[in-house]
PDB file of N, CA and C in Angstrom:
ATOM      1  N   MET H 202      25.958 -97.120-135.018  1.00 43.00           N
ATOM      2  CA  MET H 202      25.379 -97.076-133.953  1.00 43.00           C
ATOM      3  C   MET H 202      25.186 -98.734-133.573  1.00 43.00           C
ATOM      4  N   GLY H 203      26.075 -99.367-134.006  1.00 42.00           N
ATOM      5  CA  GLY H 203      26.170-100.703-133.526  1.00 42.00           C
ATOM      6  C   GLY H 203      26.924-101.126-132.558  1.00 42.00           C
ATOM      7  N   PRO H 204      27.596-102.451-132.385  1.00 42.00           N
ATOM      8  CA  PRO H 204      28.529-102.774-131.460  1.00 42.00           C
ATOM      9  C   PRO H 204      29.720-102.166-131.407  1.00 42.00           C
ATOM     10  N   LYS H 205      30.264-101.685-132.489  1.00 40.00           N
ATOM     11  CA  LYS H 205      31.458-100.907-132.652  1.00 40.00           C
ATOM     12  C   LYS H 205      31.436 -99.543-132.407  1.00 40.00           C
ATOM     13  N   LYS H 206      30.160 -98.922-132.344  1.00 41.00           N
ATOM     14  CA  LYS H 206      30.017 -97.568-132.244  1.00 41.00           C
ATOM     15  C   LYS H 206      30.395 -96.635-133.476  1.00 41.00           C
ATOM     16  N   LYS H 207      30.323 -97.530-134.449  1.00 41.00           N
ATOM     17  CA  LYS H 207      30.825 -96.784-135.595  1.00 41.00           C
ATOM     18  C   LYS H 207      29.496 -96.174-136.210  1.00 41.00           C
ATOM     19  N   GLY H 208      29.605 -95.071-136.720  1.00 44.00           N
ATOM     20  CA  GLY H 208      28.455 -94.252-137.132  1.00 44.00           C
ATOM     21  C   GLY H 208      27.950 -93.105-136.017  1.00 44.00           C
ATOM     22  N   LEU H 209      28.580 -93.109-135.106  1.00 43.00           N
ATOM     23  CA  LEU H 209      28.098 -92.321-134.139  1.00 43.00           C
ATOM     24  C   LEU H 209      28.165 -90.821-134.447  1.00 43.00           C
ATOM     25  N   PRO H 210      27.317 -89.837-134.091  1.00 40.00           N
ATOM     26  CA  PRO H 210      27.378 -88.567-134.607  1.00 40.00           C
ATOM     27  C   PRO H 210      28.779 -87.834-134.102  1.00 40.00           C
ATOM     28  N   THR H 211      29.370 -87.243-134.893  1.00 38.00           N
ATOM     29  CA  THR H 211      30.492 -86.592-134.670  1.00 38.00           C
ATOM     30  C   THR H 211      30.250 -85.002-134.800  1.00 38.00           C
ATOM     31  N   SER H 212      30.870 -84.194-134.003  1.00 35.00           N
ATOM     32  CA  SER H 212      30.667 -82.787-134.132  1.00 35.00           C
ATOM     33  C   SER H 212      31.377 -82.393-135.457  1.00 35.00           C
ATOM     34  N   THR H 213      30.968 -81.376-136.030  1.00 33.00           N
ATOM     35  CA  THR H 213      31.495 -80.754-137.371  1.00 33.00           C
ATOM     36  C   THR H 213      31.093 -79.315-137.071  1.00 33.00           C
ATOM     37  N   LYS H 214      31.679 -78.540-138.169  1.00 33.00           N
ATOM     38  CA  LYS H 214      31.580 -77.170-138.138  1.00 33.00           C
ATOM     39  C   LYS H 214      31.073 -76.757-139.747  1.00 33.00           C
ATOM     40  N   VAL H 215      30.082 -76.001-139.663  1.00 33.00           N
ATOM     41  CA  VAL H 215      29.610 -75.565-141.258  1.00 33.00           C
ATOM     42  C   VAL H 215      30.525 -74.751-141.757  1.00 33.00           C
ATOM     43  N   THR H 216      31.210 -74.936-142.778  1.00 33.00           N
ATOM     44  CA  THR H 216      32.226 -73.974-143.334  1.00 33.00           C
ATOM     45  C   THR H 216      31.715 -73.251-144.610  1.00 33.00           C
ATOM     46  N   SER H 217      32.061 -72.189-144.988  1.00 30.00           N
ATOM     47  CA  SER H 217      31.754 -71.751-146.286  1.00 30.00           C
ATOM     48  C   SER H 217      32.616 -71.823-147.240  1.00 30.00           C
ATOM     49  N   GLY H 218      32.453 -72.442-148.329  1.00 33.00           N
ATOM     50  CA  GLY H 218      32.973 -72.730-149.497  1.00 33.00           C
ATOM     51  C   GLY H 218      32.733 -72.147-150.731  1.00 33.00           C
ATOM     52  N   SER H 219      31.848 -73.128-151.509  1.00 36.00           N
ATOM     53  CA  SER H 219      31.450 -72.301-152.961  1.00 36.00           C
ATOM     54  C   SER H 219      30.152 -71.436-152.539  1.00 36.00           C
ATOM     55  N   PRO H 220      29.687 -70.787-153.347  1.00 38.00           N
ATOM     56  CA  PRO H 220      28.643 -69.935-153.280  1.00 38.00           C
ATOM     57  C   PRO H 220      27.232 -70.875-152.843  1.00 38.00           C
ATOM     58  N   ASP H 221      27.427 -71.960-153.287  1.00 44.00           N
ATOM     59  CA  ASP H 221      26.191 -72.925-153.067  1.00 44.00           C
ATOM     60  C   ASP H 221      26.122 -73.340-151.653  1.00 44.00           C
ATOM     61  N   ASN H 222      27.137 -73.344-150.830  1.00 43.00           N
ATOM     62  CA  ASN H 222      27.373 -73.807-149.617  1.00 43.00           C
ATOM     63  C   ASN H 222      27.039 -72.552-148.690  1.00 43.00           C
ATOM     64  N   GLN H 223      27.478 -71.551-149.184  1.00 40.00           N
ATOM     65  CA  GLN H 223      27.203 -70.228-148.476  1.00 40.00           C
ATOM     66  C   GLN H 223      25.511 -70.011-148.457  1.00 40.00           C
ATOM     67  N   LYS H 224      24.901 -70.322-149.500  1.00 44.00           N
ATOM     68  CA  LYS H 224      23.262 -70.114-149.672  1.00 44.00           C
ATOM     69  C   LYS H 224      22.791 -71.055-148.719  1.00 44.00           C
ATOM     70  N   LYS H 225      23.114 -72.354-148.517  1.00 50.00           N
ATOM     71  CA  LYS H 225      22.458 -73.255-147.626  1.00 50.00           C
ATOM     72  C   LYS H 225      22.805 -72.962-146.284  1.00 50.00           C
ATOM     73  N   SER H 226      24.211 -72.730-145.899  1.00 52.00           N
ATOM     74  CA  SER H 226      24.554 -72.442-144.435  1.00 52.00           C
ATOM     75  C   SER H 226      24.511 -71.115-143.932  1.00 52.00           C
ATOM     76  N   LYS H 227      24.065 -70.109-144.736  1.00 57.00           N
ATOM     77  CA  LYS H 227      24.243 -68.719-144.152  1.00 57.00           C
ATOM     78  C   LYS H 227      23.429 -68.445-142.873  1.00 57.00           C
ATOM     79  N   ASP H 228      22.506 -69.413-142.649  1.00 66.00           N
ATOM     80  CA  ASP H 228      21.597 -69.151-141.477  1.00 66.00           C
ATOM     81  C   ASP H 228      22.131 -69.950-140.355  1.00 66.00           C
ATOM     82  N   LEU H 229      23.094 -70.738-140.560  1.00 61.00           N
ATOM     83  CA  LEU H 229      23.739 -71.610-139.507  1.00 61.00           C
ATOM     84  C   LEU H 229      24.816 -71.172-138.853  1.00 61.00           C
ATOM     85  N   PRO H 230      24.949 -70.939-137.449  1.00 63.00           N
ATOM     86  CA  PRO H 230      26.236 -70.604-136.936  1.00 63.00           C
ATOM     87  C   PRO H 230      27.405 -71.737-137.251  1.00 63.00           C
ATOM     88  N   PRO H 231      28.553 -71.187-136.974  1.00 64.00           N
ATOM     89  CA  PRO H 231      29.706 -72.217-137.386  1.00 64.00           C
ATOM     90  C   PRO H 231      29.520 -73.551-136.618  1.00 64.00           C
ATOM     91  N   SER H 232      29.013 -73.706-135.683  1.00 71.00           N
ATOM     92  CA  SER H 232      28.992 -74.897-135.085  1.00 71.00           C
ATOM     93  C   SER H 232      27.574 -75.116-134.711  1.00 71.00           C
ATOM     94  N   ALA H 233      26.778 -75.483-135.700  1.00 73.00           N
ATOM     95  CA  ALA H 233      25.337 -75.470-135.668  1.00 73.00           C
ATOM     96  C   ALA H 233      24.868 -76.927-135.080  1.00 73.00           C
ATOM     97  N   GLY H 234      25.595 -77.846-135.384  1.00 88.00           N
ATOM     98  CA  GLY H 234      25.234 -79.097-135.039  1.00 88.00           C
ATOM     99  C   GLY H 234      26.111 -80.494-135.203  1.00 88.00           C
ATOM    100  N   TYR H 235      25.733 -81.651-135.384  1.00 90.00           N
ATOM    101  CA  TYR H 235      26.428 -82.789-135.503  1.00 90.00           C
ATOM    102  C   TYR H 235      26.211 -83.313-136.782  1.00 90.00           C
ATOM    103  N   LEU H 236      27.151 -83.850-137.444  1.00 92.00           N
ATOM    104  CA  LEU H 236      27.401 -84.521-138.589  1.00 92.00           C
ATOM    105  C   LEU H 236      27.174 -86.056-138.213  1.00 92.00           C
ATOM    106  N   ILE H 237      25.988 -86.701-138.777  1.00 92.00           N
ATOM    107  CA  ILE H 237      25.802 -88.181-138.486  1.00 92.00           C
ATOM    108  C   ILE H 237      26.041 -88.667-139.724  1.00 92.00           C
ATOM    109  N   SER H 238      26.916 -89.917-139.704  1.00 94.00           N
ATOM    110  CA  SER H 238      27.418 -90.615-140.675  1.00 94.00           C
ATOM    111  C   SER H 238      26.856 -91.930-140.547  1.00 94.00           C
ATOM    112  N   CYS H 239      26.121 -92.574-141.338  1.00 93.00           N
ATOM    113  CA  CYS H 239      25.573 -93.901-141.185  1.00 93.00           C
ATOM    114  C   CYS H 239      25.002 -94.649-142.415  1.00 93.00           C
ATOM    115  N   ASP H 240      24.595 -95.853-142.304  1.00 93.00           N
ATOM    116  CA  ASP H 240      24.099 -96.380-143.420  1.00 93.00           C
ATOM    117  C   ASP H 240      22.709 -96.079-143.946  1.00 93.00           C
ATOM    118  N   VAL H 241      22.269 -96.264-145.135  1.00 94.00           N
ATOM    119  CA  VAL H 241      21.120 -95.815-145.561  1.00 94.00           C
ATOM    120  C   VAL H 241      19.904 -95.878-144.654  1.00 94.00           C
ATOM    121  N   PRO H 242      19.691 -97.350-144.323  1.00 94.00           N
ATOM    122  CA  PRO H 242      18.535 -97.637-143.457  1.00 94.00           C
ATOM    123  C   PRO H 242      18.487 -96.936-142.312  1.00 94.00           C
ATOM    124  N   THR H 243      19.583 -96.596-141.634  1.00 94.00           N
ATOM    125  CA  THR H 243      19.649 -95.943-140.429  1.00 94.00           C
ATOM    126  C   THR H 243      19.300 -94.390-140.502  1.00 94.00           C
ATOM    127  N   LYS H 244      19.635 -93.855-141.700  1.00 95.00           N
ATOM    128  CA  LYS H 244      19.395 -92.485-142.192  1.00 95.00           C
ATOM    129  C   LYS H 244      17.870 -92.322-142.331  1.00 95.00           C
ATOM    130  N   GLN H 245      17.301 -93.413-142.991  1.00 95.00           N
ATOM    131  CA  GLN H 245      15.833 -93.223-143.127  1.00 95.00           C
ATOM    132  C   GLN H 245      15.140 -93.353-141.874  1.00 95.00           C
ATOM    133  N   TYR H 246      15.608 -93.946-140.854  1.00 95.00           N
ATOM    134  CA  TYR H 246      15.101 -94.413-139.543  1.00 95.00           C
ATOM    135  C   TYR H 246      15.227 -92.957-138.901  1.00 95.00           C
ATOM    136  N   ILE H 247      16.157 -92.341-138.921  1.00 96.00           N
ATOM    137  CA  ILE H 247      16.390 -90.895-138.366  1.00 96.00           C
ATOM    138  C   ILE H 247      15.364 -89.754-138.943  1.00 96.00           C
ATOM    139  N   GLN H 248      15.440 -90.047-140.097  1.00 96.00           N
ATOM    140  CA  GLN H 248      14.398 -89.009-140.967  1.00 96.00           C
ATOM    141  C   GLN H 248      13.063 -89.321-140.373  1.00 96.00           C
ATOM    142  N   TYR H 249      12.761 -90.652-140.391  1.00 96.00           N
ATOM    143  CA  TYR H 249      11.302 -90.934-139.853  1.00 96.00           C
ATOM    144  C   TYR H 249      11.164 -90.210-138.404  1.00 96.00           C
ATOM    145  N   LEU H 250      12.059 -90.505-137.500  1.00 96.00           N
ATOM    146  CA  LEU H 250      11.944 -90.002-135.956  1.00 96.00           C
ATOM    147  C   LEU H 250      11.928 -88.292-136.399  1.00 96.00           C
ATOM    148  N   ASN H 251      12.429 -87.755-137.253  1.00 96.00           N
ATOM    149  CA  ASN H 251      12.377 -86.290-137.372  1.00 96.00           C
ATOM    150  C   ASN H 251      10.879 -86.034-137.818  1.00 96.00           C
ATOM    151  N   GLU H 252      10.435 -86.679-138.849  1.00 96.00           N
ATOM    152  CA  GLU H 252       9.035 -86.594-139.308  1.00 96.00           C
ATOM    153  C   GLU H 252       7.852 -86.621-138.121  1.00 96.00           C
ATOM    154  N   LEU H 253       8.005 -87.373-137.243  1.00 95.00           N
ATOM    155  CA  LEU H 253       7.311 -87.437-136.044  1.00 95.00           C
ATOM    156  C   LEU H 253       7.106 -86.236-135.239  1.00 95.00           C
ATOM    157  N   LYS H 254       8.180 -85.330-135.213  1.00 94.00           N
ATOM    158  CA  LYS H 254       8.242 -84.272-134.305  1.00 94.00           C
ATOM    159  C   LYS H 254       7.079 -83.125-135.038  1.00 94.00           C
ATOM    160  N   PRO H 255       6.882 -82.239-134.178  1.00 94.00           N
ATOM    161  CA  PRO H 255       6.094 -81.133-134.791  1.00 94.00           C
ATOM    162  C   PRO H 255       7.258 -80.233-135.256  1.00 94.00           C
ATOM    163  N   VAL H 256       6.739 -79.329-136.136  1.00 94.00           N
ATOM    164  CA  VAL H 256       7.693 -78.532-137.133  1.00 94.00           C
ATOM    165  C   VAL H 256       8.715 -77.725-136.186  1.00 94.00           C
ATOM    166  N   ASP H 257       8.169 -77.217-135.144  1.00 93.00           N
ATOM    167  CA  ASP H 257       9.314 -76.474-134.191  1.00 93.00           C
ATOM    168  C   ASP H 257      10.151 -77.230-133.429  1.00 93.00           C
ATOM    169  N   LYS H 258      10.001 -78.601-133.458  1.00 93.00           N
ATOM    170  CA  LYS H 258      10.805 -79.545-132.753  1.00 93.00           C
ATOM    171  C   LYS H 258      11.687 -80.448-133.703  1.00 93.00           C
ATOM    172  N   LYS H 259      11.709 -80.413-135.040  1.00 94.00           N
ATOM    173  CA  LYS H 259      12.394 -80.961-135.999  1.00 94.00           C
ATOM    174  C   LYS H 259      13.915 -80.809-135.760  1.00 94.00           C
ATOM    175  N   PHE H 260      14.751 -81.703-136.049  1.00 95.00           N
ATOM    176  CA  PHE H 260      16.195 -81.591-135.530  1.00 95.00           C
ATOM    177  C   PHE H 260      16.961 -81.826-136.704  1.00 95.00           C
ATOM    178  N   ILE H 261      16.564 -82.249-138.099  1.00 94.00           N
ATOM    179  CA  ILE H 261      17.566 -82.180-139.145  1.00 94.00           C
ATOM    180  C   ILE H 261      17.667 -80.876-139.667  1.00 94.00           C
ATOM    181  N   LEU H 262      18.904 -80.357-139.665  1.00 93.00           N
ATOM    182  CA  LEU H 262      19.411 -78.977-140.208  1.00 93.00           C
ATOM    183  C   LEU H 262      19.479 -79.251-141.890  1.00 93.00           C
ATOM    184  N   GLU H 263      20.377 -80.229-142.127  1.00 91.00           N
ATOM    185  CA  GLU H 263      20.696 -80.419-143.555  1.00 91.00           C
ATOM    186  C   GLU H 263      20.638 -82.000-144.023  1.00 91.00           C
ATOM    187  N   ASP H 264      20.013 -82.385-144.962  1.00 92.00           N
ATOM    188  CA  ASP H 264      20.184 -83.727-145.710  1.00 92.00           C
ATOM    189  C   ASP H 264      21.385 -83.470-146.595  1.00 92.00           C
ATOM    190  N   LEU H 265      22.466 -83.989-146.349  1.00 92.00           N
ATOM    191  CA  LEU H 265      23.732 -83.755-146.965  1.00 92.00           C
ATOM    192  C   LEU H 265      23.747 -84.991-148.293  1.00 92.00           C
ATOM    193  N   ASP H 266      23.533 -86.031-148.169  1.00 93.00           N
ATOM    194  CA  ASP H 266      23.643 -87.200-149.127  1.00 93.00           C
ATOM    195  C   ASP H 266      23.026 -88.271-148.473  1.00 93.00           C
ATOM    196  N   ALA H 267      23.220 -89.534-149.245  1.00 93.00           N
ATOM    197  CA  ALA H 267      22.741 -90.699-148.996  1.00 93.00           C
ATOM    198  C   ALA H 267      22.988 -91.387-147.535  1.00 93.00           C
ATOM    199  N   THR H 268      24.113 -90.961-147.081  1.00 94.00           N
ATOM    200  CA  THR H 268      24.500 -91.574-145.887  1.00 94.00           C
ATOM    201  C   THR H 268      24.828 -90.468-144.716  1.00 94.00           C
ATOM    202  N   HIS H 269      24.596 -89.075-144.925  1.00 94.00           N
ATOM    203  CA  HIS H 269      25.051 -88.094-143.980  1.00 94.00           C
ATOM    204  C   HIS H 269      23.919 -86.910-143.702  1.00 94.00           C
ATOM    205  N   LEU H 270      23.812 -86.617-142.494  1.00 94.00           N
ATOM    206  CA  LEU H 270      22.787 -85.725-141.936  1.00 94.00           C
ATOM    207  C   LEU H 270      23.509 -84.733-141.224  1.00 94.00           C
ATOM    208  N   LEU H 271      23.104 -83.307-141.081  1.00 93.00           N
ATOM    209  CA  LEU H 271      23.557 -82.452-140.052  1.00 93.00           C
ATOM    210  C   LEU H 271      22.163 -82.325-139.171  1.00 93.00           C
ATOM    211  N   VAL H 272      22.536 -82.637-137.911  1.00 94.00           N
ATOM    212  CA  VAL H 272      21.283 -82.346-137.056  1.00 94.00           C
ATOM    213  C   VAL H 272      21.671 -81.393-135.869  1.00 94.00           C
ATOM    214  N   LYS H 273      20.659 -80.940-135.144  1.00 93.00           N
ATOM    215  CA  LYS H 273      20.817 -79.917-134.037  1.00 93.00           C
ATOM    216  C   LYS H 273      21.648 -80.742-132.799  1.00 93.00           C
ATOM    217  N   LYS H 274      22.416 -79.779-132.305  1.00 90.00           N
ATOM    218  CA  LYS H 274      23.206 -80.382-131.044  1.00 90.00           C
ATOM    219  C   LYS H 274      22.265 -80.936-129.884  1.00 90.00           C
ATOM    220  N   LYS H 275      21.192 -80.353-129.541  1.00 90.00           N
ATOM    221  CA  LYS H 275      20.307 -80.931-128.797  1.00 90.00           C
ATOM    222  C   LYS H 275      19.699 -82.122-128.817  1.00 90.00           C
ATOM    223  N   ALA H 276      19.480 -82.778-130.163  1.00 92.00           N
ATOM    224  CA  ALA H 276      19.206 -83.852-130.515  1.00 92.00           C
ATOM    225  C   ALA H 276      19.953 -85.188-130.694  1.00 92.00           C
ATOM    226  N   ARG H 277      21.271 -84.841-130.370  1.00 92.00           N
ATOM    227  CA  ARG H 277      22.197 -85.975-130.674  1.00 92.00           C
ATOM    228  C   ARG H 277      21.888 -87.159-129.717  1.00 92.00           C
ATOM    229  N   GLU H 278      21.942 -86.929-128.342  1.00 93.00           N
ATOM    230  CA  GLU H 278      21.783 -87.875-127.483  1.00 93.00           C
ATOM    231  C   GLU H 278      20.217 -88.687-127.646  1.00 93.00           C
ATOM    232  N   GLU H 279      19.249 -87.944-127.943  1.00 94.00           N
ATOM    233  CA  GLU H 279      17.967 -88.801-128.187  1.00 94.00           C
ATOM    234  C   GLU H 279      18.077 -89.448-129.415  1.00 94.00           C
ATOM    235  N   ILE H 280      18.710 -89.038-130.582  1.00 95.00           N
ATOM    236  CA  ILE H 280      19.051 -89.727-131.783  1.00 95.00           C
ATOM    237  C   ILE H 280      19.726 -91.175-131.399  1.00 95.00           C
ATOM    238  N   GLU H 281      20.719 -90.935-130.641  1.00 94.00           N
ATOM    239  CA  GLU H 281      21.754 -92.013-130.453  1.00 94.00           C
ATOM    240  C   GLU H 281      20.857 -93.227-129.787  1.00 94.00           C
ATOM    241  N   ARG H 282      20.226 -92.555-128.722  1.00 95.00           N
ATOM    242  CA  ARG H 282      19.498 -93.705-128.040  1.00 95.00           C
ATOM    243  C   ARG H 282      18.545 -94.211-128.749  1.00 95.00           C
ATOM    244  N   LYS H 283      17.648 -93.628-129.588  1.00 95.00           N
ATOM    245  CA  LYS H 283      16.675 -94.025-130.385  1.00 95.00           C
ATOM    246  C   LYS H 283      17.174 -95.205-131.279  1.00 95.00           C
ATOM    247  N   VAL H 284      18.309 -94.897-132.041  1.00 94.00           N
ATOM    248  CA  VAL H 284      18.789 -95.597-133.111  1.00 94.00           C
ATOM    249  C   VAL H 284      19.355 -96.698-132.529  1.00 94.00           C
ATOM    250  N   GLU H 285      20.004 -96.750-131.061  1.00 94.00           N
ATOM    251  CA  GLU H 285      20.802 -97.905-130.670  1.00 94.00           C
ATOM    252  C   GLU H 285      19.390 -98.855-130.403  1.00 94.00           C
ATOM    253  N   SER H 286      18.545 -98.218-129.748  1.00 94.00           N
ATOM    254  CA  SER H 286      17.341 -99.220-129.415  1.00 94.00           C
ATOM    255  C   SER H 286      16.733 -99.822-130.505  1.00 94.00           C
ATOM    256  N   TRP H 287      16.550 -99.039-131.573  1.00 93.00           N
ATOM    257  CA  TRP H 287      15.937 -99.687-132.755  1.00 93.00           C
ATOM    258  C   TRP H 287      16.906-100.833-133.414  1.00 93.00           C
ATOM    259  N   MET H 288      18.193-100.592-133.329  1.00 91.00           N
ATOM    260  CA  MET H 288      19.245-101.309-133.713  1.00 91.00           C
ATOM    261  C   MET H 288      19.000-102.792-132.929  1.00 91.00           C
ATOM    262  N   ASP H 289      19.026-102.609-131.581  1.00 90.00           N
ATOM    263  CA  ASP H 289      18.887-103.685-130.687  1.00 90.00           C
ATOM    264  C   ASP H 289      17.713-104.650-130.964  1.00 90.00           C
ATOM    265  N   GLU H 290      16.545-104.031-131.369  1.00 89.00           N
ATOM    266  CA  GLU H 290      15.376-104.697-131.627  1.00 89.00           C
ATOM    267  C   GLU H 290      15.352-105.385-132.924  1.00 89.00           C
ATOM    268  N   ASN H 291      16.344-105.100-134.006  1.00 85.00           N
ATOM    269  CA  ASN H 291      16.298-105.649-135.166  1.00 85.00           C
ATOM    270  C   ASN H 291      17.593-106.614-135.319  1.00 85.00           C
ATOM    271  N   VAL H 292      17.993-107.016-134.322  1.00 79.00           N
ATOM    272  CA  VAL H 292      19.415-107.700-134.350  1.00 79.00           C
ATOM    273  C   VAL H 292      18.736-109.112-133.942  1.00 79.00           C
ATOM    274  N   PHE H 293      19.155-110.226-134.983  1.00 74.00           N
ATOM    275  CA  PHE H 293      18.695-111.454-135.018  1.00 74.00           C
ATOM    276  C   PHE H 293      19.939-112.293-134.706  1.00 74.00           C
ATOM    277  N   SER H 294      19.925-113.127-133.856  1.00 70.00           N
ATOM    278  CA  SER H 294      21.050-114.035-133.566  1.00 70.00           C
ATOM    279  C   SER H 294      20.611-115.650-133.918  1.00 70.00           C
ATOM    280  N   ALA H 295      21.492-116.185-134.377  1.00 67.00           N
ATOM    281  CA  ALA H 295      21.262-117.591-135.008  1.00 67.00           C
ATOM    282  C   ALA H 295      21.009-118.601-133.786  1.00 67.00           C
ATOM    283  N   VAL H 296      19.961-119.301-133.826  1.00 63.00           N
ATOM    284  CA  VAL H 296      19.721-120.179-132.952  1.00 63.00           C
ATOM    285  C   VAL H 296      20.136-121.719-133.260  1.00 63.00           C
ATOM    286  N   GLU H 297      21.242-122.115-132.484  1.00 62.00           N
ATOM    287  CA  GLU H 297      21.800-123.462-132.633  1.00 62.00           C
ATOM    288  C   GLU H 297      20.833-124.622-132.342  1.00 62.00           C
ATOM    289  N   ARG H 298      20.511-125.508-133.160  1.00 61.00           N
ATOM    290  CA  ARG H 298      19.489-126.579-133.082  1.00 61.00           C
ATOM    291  C   ARG H 298      20.035-127.799-133.081  1.00 61.00           C
ATOM    292  N   VAL H 299      21.057-128.102-132.252  1.00 60.00           N
ATOM    293  CA  VAL H 299      21.745-129.397-132.153  1.00 60.00           C
ATOM    294  C   VAL H 299      20.874-130.794-132.029  1.00 60.00           C
ATOM    295  N   GLY H 300      20.770-131.434-132.889  1.00 59.00           N
ATOM    296  CA  GLY H 300      20.231-132.666-132.628  1.00 59.00           C
ATOM    297  C   GLY H 300      18.751-132.904-132.882  1.00 59.00           C
ATOM    298  N   GLU H 301      18.223-131.578-133.559  1.00 61.00           N
ATOM    299  CA  GLU H 301      16.845-131.554-133.953  1.00 61.00           C
ATOM    300  C   GLU H 301      16.713-131.768-135.477  1.00 61.00           C
ATOM    301  N   ASP H 302      15.643-132.266-135.944  1.00 62.00           N
ATOM    302  CA  ASP H 302      15.423-132.478-137.221  1.00 62.00           C
ATOM    303  C   ASP H 302      14.940-131.217-138.065  1.00 62.00           C
ATOM    304  N   LEU H 303      15.829-130.585-138.821  1.00 61.00           N
ATOM    305  CA  LEU H 303      15.620-129.276-139.319  1.00 61.00           C
ATOM    306  C   LEU H 303      15.122-129.301-140.808  1.00 61.00           C
ATOM    307  N   ASN H 304      14.584-130.503-141.221  1.00 65.00           N
ATOM    308  CA  ASN H 304      14.219-130.601-142.529  1.00 65.00           C
ATOM    309  C   ASN H 304      12.565-130.184-142.387  1.00 65.00           C
ATOM    310  N   VAL H 305      12.250-129.104-143.232  1.00 62.00           N
ATOM    311  CA  VAL H 305      10.974-128.607-143.087  1.00 62.00           C
ATOM    312  C   VAL H 305      10.238-129.027-144.286  1.00 62.00           C
ATOM    313  N   SER H 306      10.592-129.777-145.085  1.00 61.00           N
ATOM    314  CA  SER H 306      10.009-129.915-146.471  1.00 61.00           C
ATOM    315  C   SER H 306       8.608-130.753-146.376  1.00 61.00           C
TER     316      SER H 306
END
């Protein structure tokens, strides 16, 4: 969700493969949500956003692995907006200090 738009949620379908997958996804319709692929800190932030919601408003359907989440379709835009805002707040740019004494000893 940075400047290259890498890691934006992409649509996915829940498919049944192994019996384990069938158990996990049998309550989910074929196109239940969006697969979010992101780095670990971004995933942790998304999980934090989910924890702030009341039980009936939570949007994470499945925590798939360290860098992937399956989320409800309705939450996609909210997640994208909040993650982009969070990333903008945490971007630091180098400040050029030409001609200043940078020795801080």
